[in-house]
mmCIF file of C-alpha atoms in Angstrom:
data_model
loop_
_atom_site.group_PDB
_atom_site.id
_atom_site.type_symbol
_atom_site.label_atom_id
_atom_site.label_comp_id
_atom_site.label_asym_id
_atom_site.label_seq_id
_atom_site.Cartn_x
_atom_site.Cartn_y
_atom_site.Cartn_z
ATOM 1 C CA MET Z 247 -2.517 -32.588 -101.896
ATOM 2 C CA SER Z 248 -1.192 -30.774 -99.012
ATOM 3 C CA ASP Z 249 -1.550 -27.138 -98.522
ATOM 4 C CA ALA Z 250 1.982 -26.933 -97.001
ATOM 5 C CA ALA Z 251 4.660 -24.991 -98.432
ATOM 6 C CA PRO Z 252 7.436 -27.109 -99.906
ATOM 7 C CA SER Z 253 10.045 -26.252 -97.160
ATOM 8 C CA ASP Z 254 7.077 -27.435 -94.600
ATOM 9 C CA PHE Z 255 6.202 -30.665 -96.561
ATOM 10 C CA THR Z 256 10.208 -31.563 -96.522
ATOM 11 C CA ARG Z 257 10.380 -30.888 -92.789
ATOM 12 C CA ASP Z 258 7.260 -33.411 -92.389
ATOM 13 C CA LEU Z 259 9.256 -35.968 -94.849
ATOM 14 C CA VAL Z 260 12.225 -35.744 -92.324
ATOM 15 C CA ARG Z 261 9.961 -36.000 -89.318
ATOM 16 C CA TRP Z 262 8.024 -38.817 -90.651
ATOM 17 C CA SER Z 263 11.085 -40.974 -91.692
ATOM 18 C CA GLU Z 264 12.778 -40.190 -88.147
ATOM 19 C CA THR Z 265 9.551 -41.584 -86.298
ATOM 20 C CA LEU Z 266 9.218 -44.597 -88.581
ATOM 21 C CA ALA Z 267 12.957 -45.389 -87.864
ATOM 22 C CA ALA Z 268 12.397 -44.736 -84.163
ATOM 23 C CA ILE Z 269 9.543 -47.164 -83.967
ATOM 24 C CA ALA Z 270 11.603 -49.697 -85.920
ATOM 25 C CA ARG Z 271 14.799 -49.453 -83.867
ATOM 26 C CA THR Z 272 12.782 -49.717 -80.804
ATOM 27 C CA GLY Z 273 10.919 -52.814 -81.908
ATOM 28 C CA LEU Z 274 14.414 -54.427 -82.944
ATOM 29 C CA GLY Z 275 15.719 -53.669 -79.366
ATOM 30 C CA PHE Z 276 12.754 -55.544 -77.695
ATOM 31 C CA THR Z 277 11.766 -58.267 -79.994
ATOM 32 C CA GLN Z 278 12.793 -61.841 -80.136
ATOM 33 C CA SER Z 279 10.891 -62.946 -83.207
ATOM 34 C CA ARG Z 280 12.853 -63.370 -86.406
ATOM 35 C CA TYR Z 281 9.603 -62.626 -88.235
ATOM 36 C CA GLU Z 282 9.350 -59.267 -86.528
ATOM 37 C CA GLN Z 283 12.907 -58.460 -86.923
ATOM 38 C CA GLU Z 284 12.461 -58.624 -90.652
ATOM 39 C CA ARG Z 285 9.478 -56.607 -90.467
ATOM 40 C CA PHE Z 286 11.011 -54.040 -88.557
ATOM 41 C CA GLU Z 287 14.028 -53.935 -90.647
ATOM 42 C CA GLU Z 288 11.796 -53.284 -93.736
ATOM 43 C CA VAL Z 289 10.345 -50.417 -91.833
ATOM 44 C CA LEU Z 290 13.709 -48.753 -91.749
ATOM 45 C CA HIS Z 291 14.141 -49.374 -95.531
ATOM 46 C CA VAL Z 292 10.870 -47.422 -95.969
ATOM 47 C CA ALA Z 293 11.937 -44.586 -93.440
ATOM 48 C CA ALA Z 294 15.401 -44.497 -95.309
ATOM 49 C CA ASP Z 295 13.638 -44.039 -98.940
ATOM 50 C CA ILE Z 296 11.633 -40.979 -97.159
ATOM 51 C CA LYS Z 297 14.562 -39.440 -95.935
ATOM 52 C CA ALA Z 298 16.405 -39.912 -98.911
ATOM 53 C CA ALA Z 299 13.558 -38.236 -100.842
ATOM 54 C CA ALA Z 300 13.884 -35.266 -98.376
ATOM 55 C CA ASP Z 301 17.548 -34.706 -98.705
ATOM 56 C CA GLU Z 302 17.076 -34.822 -102.430
ATOM 57 C CA ALA Z 303 14.443 -32.092 -101.947
ATOM 58 C CA LEU Z 304 17.166 -30.059 -100.096
ATOM 59 C CA GLU Z 305 19.665 -30.809 -102.698
ATOM 60 C CA VAL Z 306 21.736 -32.894 -99.885
ATOM 61 C CA ARG Z 307 23.236 -36.096 -101.454
ATOM 62 C CA ARG Z 308 23.121 -39.047 -99.091
ATOM 63 C CA GLU Z 309 22.302 -42.848 -99.960
ATOM 64 C CA ARG Z 310 19.591 -44.625 -98.350
ATOM 65 C CA ASP Z 311 21.839 -47.169 -97.091
ATOM 66 C CA HIS Z 312 23.866 -44.538 -95.059
ATOM 67 C CA PHE Z 313 20.681 -43.838 -93.082
ATOM 68 C CA ILE Z 314 20.061 -47.721 -92.746
ATOM 69 C CA GLN Z 315 23.513 -48.273 -91.363
ATOM 70 C CA GLU Z 316 23.532 -45.431 -89.146
ATOM 71 C CA TRP Z 317 20.269 -46.399 -87.637
ATOM 72 C CA MET Z 318 21.139 -50.065 -87.086
ATOM 73 C CA ASP Z 319 24.266 -49.138 -85.473
ATOM 74 C CA SER Z 320 22.435 -47.323 -82.962
ATOM 75 C CA ILE Z 321 20.003 -50.191 -82.089
ATOM 76 C CA GLY Z 322 20.293 -51.354 -78.283
ATOM 77 C CA GLU Z 323 18.637 -54.236 -76.592
ATOM 78 C CA GLY Z 324 15.620 -53.749 -74.237
ATOM 79 C CA VAL Z 325 15.108 -50.619 -72.290
ATOM 80 C CA PRO Z 326 18.597 -49.262 -73.629
ATOM 81 C CA GLY Z 327 17.150 -49.912 -77.148
ATOM 82 C CA TYR Z 328 14.063 -47.571 -76.704
ATOM 83 C CA VAL Z 329 14.485 -44.672 -79.038
ATOM 84 C CA THR Z 330 13.793 -41.286 -77.505
ATOM 85 C CA PRO Z 331 14.533 -37.771 -78.471
ATOM 86 C CA LYS Z 332 18.013 -36.193 -77.438
ATOM 87 C CA VAL Z 333 17.668 -33.538 -74.768
ATOM 88 C CA ALA Z 334 19.244 -30.224 -75.061
ATOM 89 C CA ILE Z 335 19.576 -27.604 -72.044
ATOM 90 C CA GLY Z 336 20.002 -24.039 -72.841
ATOM 91 C CA ALA Z 337 20.340 -21.065 -70.301
ATOM 92 C CA VAL Z 338 19.086 -17.505 -70.789
ATOM 93 C CA VAL Z 339 21.194 -15.587 -68.336
ATOM 94 C CA GLY Z 340 20.601 -12.119 -67.484
ATOM 95 C CA ASN Z 341 22.632 -9.575 -65.616
ATOM 96 C CA GLU Z 342 21.708 -6.199 -63.536
ATOM 97 C CA ALA Z 343 22.074 -4.231 -66.888
ATOM 98 C CA GLY Z 344 19.238 -6.193 -68.495
ATOM 99 C CA GLU Z 345 21.807 -7.817 -70.838
ATOM 100 C CA ILE Z 346 21.644 -11.431 -72.066
ATOM 101 C CA LEU Z 347 24.556 -13.481 -71.906
ATOM 102 C CA LEU Z 348 25.693 -15.036 -75.449
ATOM 103 C CA VAL Z 349 28.457 -17.286 -76.806
ATOM 104 C CA GLN Z 350 29.692 -17.391 -80.421
ATOM 105 C CA ARG Z 351 30.131 -21.100 -81.517
ATOM 106 C CA LYS Z 352 33.551 -21.753 -82.806
ATOM 107 C CA ASP Z 353 32.508 -24.304 -85.335
ATOM 108 C CA SER Z 354 29.747 -22.235 -87.066
ATOM 109 C CA GLY Z 355 30.481 -18.635 -85.893
ATOM 110 C CA VAL Z 356 26.561 -18.195 -84.841
ATOM 111 C CA TRP Z 357 25.668 -16.496 -81.507
ATOM 112 C CA LEU Z 358 23.460 -18.401 -79.109
ATOM 113 C CA TYR Z 359 22.866 -18.625 -75.540
ATOM 114 C CA PRO Z 360 24.998 -21.465 -73.895
ATOM 115 C CA THR Z 361 23.342 -24.632 -74.317
ATOM 116 C CA GLY Z 362 24.611 -28.435 -74.374
ATOM 117 C CA TRP Z 363 23.364 -31.865 -74.330
ATOM 118 C CA ALA Z 364 21.886 -33.308 -70.949
ATOM 119 C CA ASP Z 365 24.393 -35.189 -69.119
ATOM 120 C CA VAL Z 366 23.622 -38.422 -66.993
ATOM 121 C CA GLY Z 367 23.682 -37.712 -63.320
ATOM 122 C CA TYR Z 368 22.545 -34.164 -63.513
ATOM 123 C CA SER Z 369 19.171 -32.500 -63.272
ATOM 124 C CA PRO Z 370 18.245 -30.245 -66.031
ATOM 125 C CA ALA Z 371 18.822 -27.080 -63.973
ATOM 126 C CA GLU Z 372 22.261 -28.493 -63.068
ATOM 127 C CA VAL Z 373 23.097 -28.916 -66.647
ATOM 128 C CA ALA Z 374 22.127 -25.312 -67.225
ATOM 129 C CA VAL Z 375 24.237 -23.836 -64.562
ATOM 130 C CA LYS Z 376 27.304 -26.239 -65.697
ATOM 131 C CA GLU Z 377 26.926 -25.094 -69.314
ATOM 132 C CA VAL Z 378 27.045 -21.556 -68.645
ATOM 133 C CA GLN Z 379 30.226 -21.937 -66.389
ATOM 134 C CA GLU Z 380 32.023 -24.110 -68.635
ATOM 135 C CA GLU Z 381 31.147 -22.128 -71.968
ATOM 136 C CA THR Z 382 31.462 -18.433 -70.441
ATOM 137 C CA GLY Z 383 33.024 -18.698 -66.932
ATOM 138 C CA ILE Z 384 30.134 -16.930 -65.301
ATOM 139 C CA LEU Z 385 28.261 -18.421 -62.191
ATOM 140 C CA CYS Z 386 24.461 -18.481 -62.177
ATOM 141 C CA GLU Z 387 21.377 -19.558 -60.484
ATOM 142 C CA PRO Z 388 18.314 -21.011 -62.230
ATOM 143 C CA VAL Z 389 15.080 -18.820 -61.802
ATOM 144 C CA GLN Z 390 12.518 -20.565 -64.108
ATOM 145 C CA LEU Z 391 11.886 -22.790 -66.828
ATOM 146 C CA LEU Z 392 11.001 -20.727 -69.892
ATOM 147 C CA SER Z 393 10.459 -23.404 -72.681
ATOM 148 C CA VAL Z 394 10.330 -26.923 -73.574
ATOM 149 C CA ILE Z 395 9.963 -27.304 -77.355
ATOM 150 C CA ASP Z 396 10.480 -29.819 -80.090
ATOM 151 C CA GLY Z 397 13.555 -28.724 -82.159
ATOM 152 C CA GLN Z 398 12.481 -30.753 -85.110
ATOM 153 C CA ARG Z 399 9.237 -29.025 -85.196
ATOM 154 C CA MET Z 400 10.895 -25.596 -84.952
ATOM 155 C CA GLY Z 401 13.103 -26.538 -87.780
ATOM 156 C CA PHE Z 402 16.607 -26.191 -86.098
ATOM 157 C CA THR Z 403 17.511 -29.723 -86.306
ATOM 158 C CA ARG Z 404 16.917 -32.789 -88.532
ATOM 159 C CA PHE Z 405 16.670 -35.385 -85.933
ATOM 160 C CA ALA Z 406 14.421 -35.871 -82.636
ATOM 161 C CA MET Z 407 15.553 -33.201 -79.937
ATOM 162 C CA TYR Z 408 13.890 -31.577 -77.138
ATOM 163 C CA MET Z 409 15.209 -28.006 -75.935
ATOM 164 C CA MET Z 410 14.648 -27.138 -72.424
ATOM 165 C CA LEU Z 411 15.447 -23.297 -71.971
ATOM 166 C CA PHE Z 412 16.000 -22.068 -68.347
ATOM 167 C CA HIS Z 413 16.099 -18.482 -67.470
ATOM 168 C CA CYS Z 414 19.136 -17.911 -64.901
ATOM 169 C CA LYS Z 415 20.489 -15.093 -62.869
ATOM 170 C CA ALA Z 416 24.187 -14.242 -63.231
ATOM 171 C CA VAL Z 417 25.542 -14.136 -59.542
ATOM 172 C CA GLY Z 418 29.309 -14.146 -60.245
ATOM 173 C CA GLY Z 419 32.411 -15.119 -62.123
ATOM 174 C CA ASP Z 420 34.175 -13.498 -65.153
ATOM 175 C CA LEU Z 421 33.759 -13.740 -68.821
ATOM 176 C CA SER Z 422 36.031 -16.461 -70.125
ATOM 177 C CA GLY Z 423 35.059 -18.470 -73.243
ATOM 178 C CA HIS Z 424 35.603 -22.219 -73.699
ATOM 179 C CA PRO Z 425 38.917 -22.569 -75.776
ATOM 180 C CA LEU Z 426 37.316 -25.458 -77.652
ATOM 181 C CA GLU Z 427 33.802 -24.656 -77.988
ATOM 182 C CA THR Z 428 33.623 -20.936 -78.221
ATOM 183 C CA ALA Z 429 35.078 -18.241 -80.440
ATOM 184 C CA ASN Z 430 33.570 -15.134 -78.363
ATOM 185 C CA VAL Z 431 31.535 -14.520 -75.199
ATOM 186 C CA GLY Z 432 29.653 -11.497 -74.248
ATOM 187 C CA TRP Z 433 26.642 -9.408 -72.617
ATOM 188 C CA PHE Z 434 24.347 -7.922 -75.205
ATOM 189 C CA GLY Z 435 21.282 -5.586 -75.104
ATOM 190 C CA ARG Z 436 18.019 -6.644 -76.800
ATOM 191 C CA ASP Z 437 18.632 -3.825 -79.356
ATOM 192 C CA ALA Z 438 22.303 -4.668 -79.928
ATOM 193 C CA LEU Z 439 22.398 -8.692 -80.523
ATOM 194 C CA PRO Z 440 25.267 -9.693 -82.473
ATOM 195 C CA VAL Z 441 24.970 -11.050 -86.137
ATOM 196 C CA PRO Z 442 24.272 -13.878 -86.750
ATOM 197 C CA THR Z 443 22.301 -14.716 -83.813
ATOM 198 C CA ALA Z 444 20.328 -18.045 -84.106
ATOM 199 C CA GLY Z 445 16.642 -18.028 -83.449
ATOM 200 C CA ALA Z 446 16.188 -14.661 -81.669
ATOM 201 C CA GLN Z 447 12.742 -14.340 -83.324
ATOM 202 C CA TRP Z 448 11.211 -16.860 -81.094
ATOM 203 C CA TRP Z 449 13.328 -16.826 -78.045
ATOM 204 C CA GLY Z 450 14.365 -13.197 -77.742
ATOM 205 C CA PRO Z 451 11.013 -11.707 -76.257
ATOM 206 C CA LEU Z 452 10.559 -14.604 -73.803
ATOM 207 C CA ALA Z 453 14.309 -14.008 -72.915
ATOM 208 C CA PHE Z 454 14.066 -10.330 -72.140
ATOM 209 C CA ALA Z 455 10.808 -10.443 -70.406
ATOM 210 C CA ALA Z 456 12.271 -12.974 -67.958
ATOM 211 C CA ILE Z 457 15.287 -10.932 -67.618
ATOM 212 C CA ASP Z 458 13.047 -7.675 -66.993
ATOM 213 C CA GLY Z 459 11.589 -9.875 -63.984
ATOM 214 C CA ALA Z 460 8.625 -11.206 -65.353
ATOM 215 C CA MET Z 461 7.383 -14.701 -64.518
ATOM 216 C CA VAL Z 462 6.357 -15.698 -67.822
ATOM 217 C CA ALA Z 463 4.415 -18.949 -68.750
ATOM 218 C CA THR Z 464 6.490 -21.709 -69.751
ATOM 219 C CA LEU Z 465 6.357 -22.214 -73.680
ATOM 220 C CA PHE Z 466 5.793 -25.438 -74.975
ATOM 221 C CA ASP Z 467 4.620 -26.967 -78.543
ATOM 222 C CA ARG Z 468 0.631 -27.167 -78.602
ATOM 223 C CA PRO Z 469 -0.437 -30.528 -80.176
ATOM 224 C CA ARG Z 470 -1.337 -30.287 -83.801
ATOM 225 C CA ASP Z 471 -4.855 -31.414 -85.208
ATOM 226 C CA PRO Z 472 -4.278 -33.953 -86.714
ATOM 227 C CA ILE Z 473 -0.674 -34.501 -85.243
ATOM 228 C CA TRP Z 474 0.475 -36.212 -88.407
ATOM 229 C CA ARG Z 475 -0.326 -33.632 -90.710
ATOM 230 C CA ASN Z 476 1.448 -30.249 -91.130
ATOM 231 C CA VAL Z 477 -0.692 -27.546 -89.721
ATOM 232 C CA PRO Z 478 0.814 -24.007 -90.140
ATOM 233 C CA ARG Z 479 1.746 -22.359 -86.768
#
């Protein structure tokens, strides 16, 4: 029996199902063998059973066929079919007053630092600068990489995603939220963060240490031991 809490175990179920599905989809993208195709498709069905069980534990009702079809639709051929985590880029932007730049998402009402998916043709730091300007109107310069973390392990996404978080310094521009993506934008002190602000318990100390001028060590997920069993952080 696992010593993990029910929520941790459910999180593991999601992780295991997504990993199995990724292996199967990658195999389907490369194999030319009909026998192997059938085996990989069978693995997808097992992964769908696991994910459906996780959804049931979370009281989310989606049929296993939904997952199978969604996964099958995403299969590519060869290298484009190699399934990897999506990459999101976030930016902690500070000003001379020691405040942090936050945006309120229009879809959820939640506050967070500017963030977006990595775009082809841009370096990670370039994406950070671009997202800040697009979402807030502020011009900034990257200073350091604060963290590279697994969003699925942290529990704020149910699919494979890495988050790269940069510390940037504001160098110009005027506050102007994106009309489609943001409901509000603003500068906030460490003791006056808006509610609700997502994930501030883990990124807040790191962000404000960097804003204060510290060169902090880049945060990353330490390997679990063993990797495939839940180990409380």
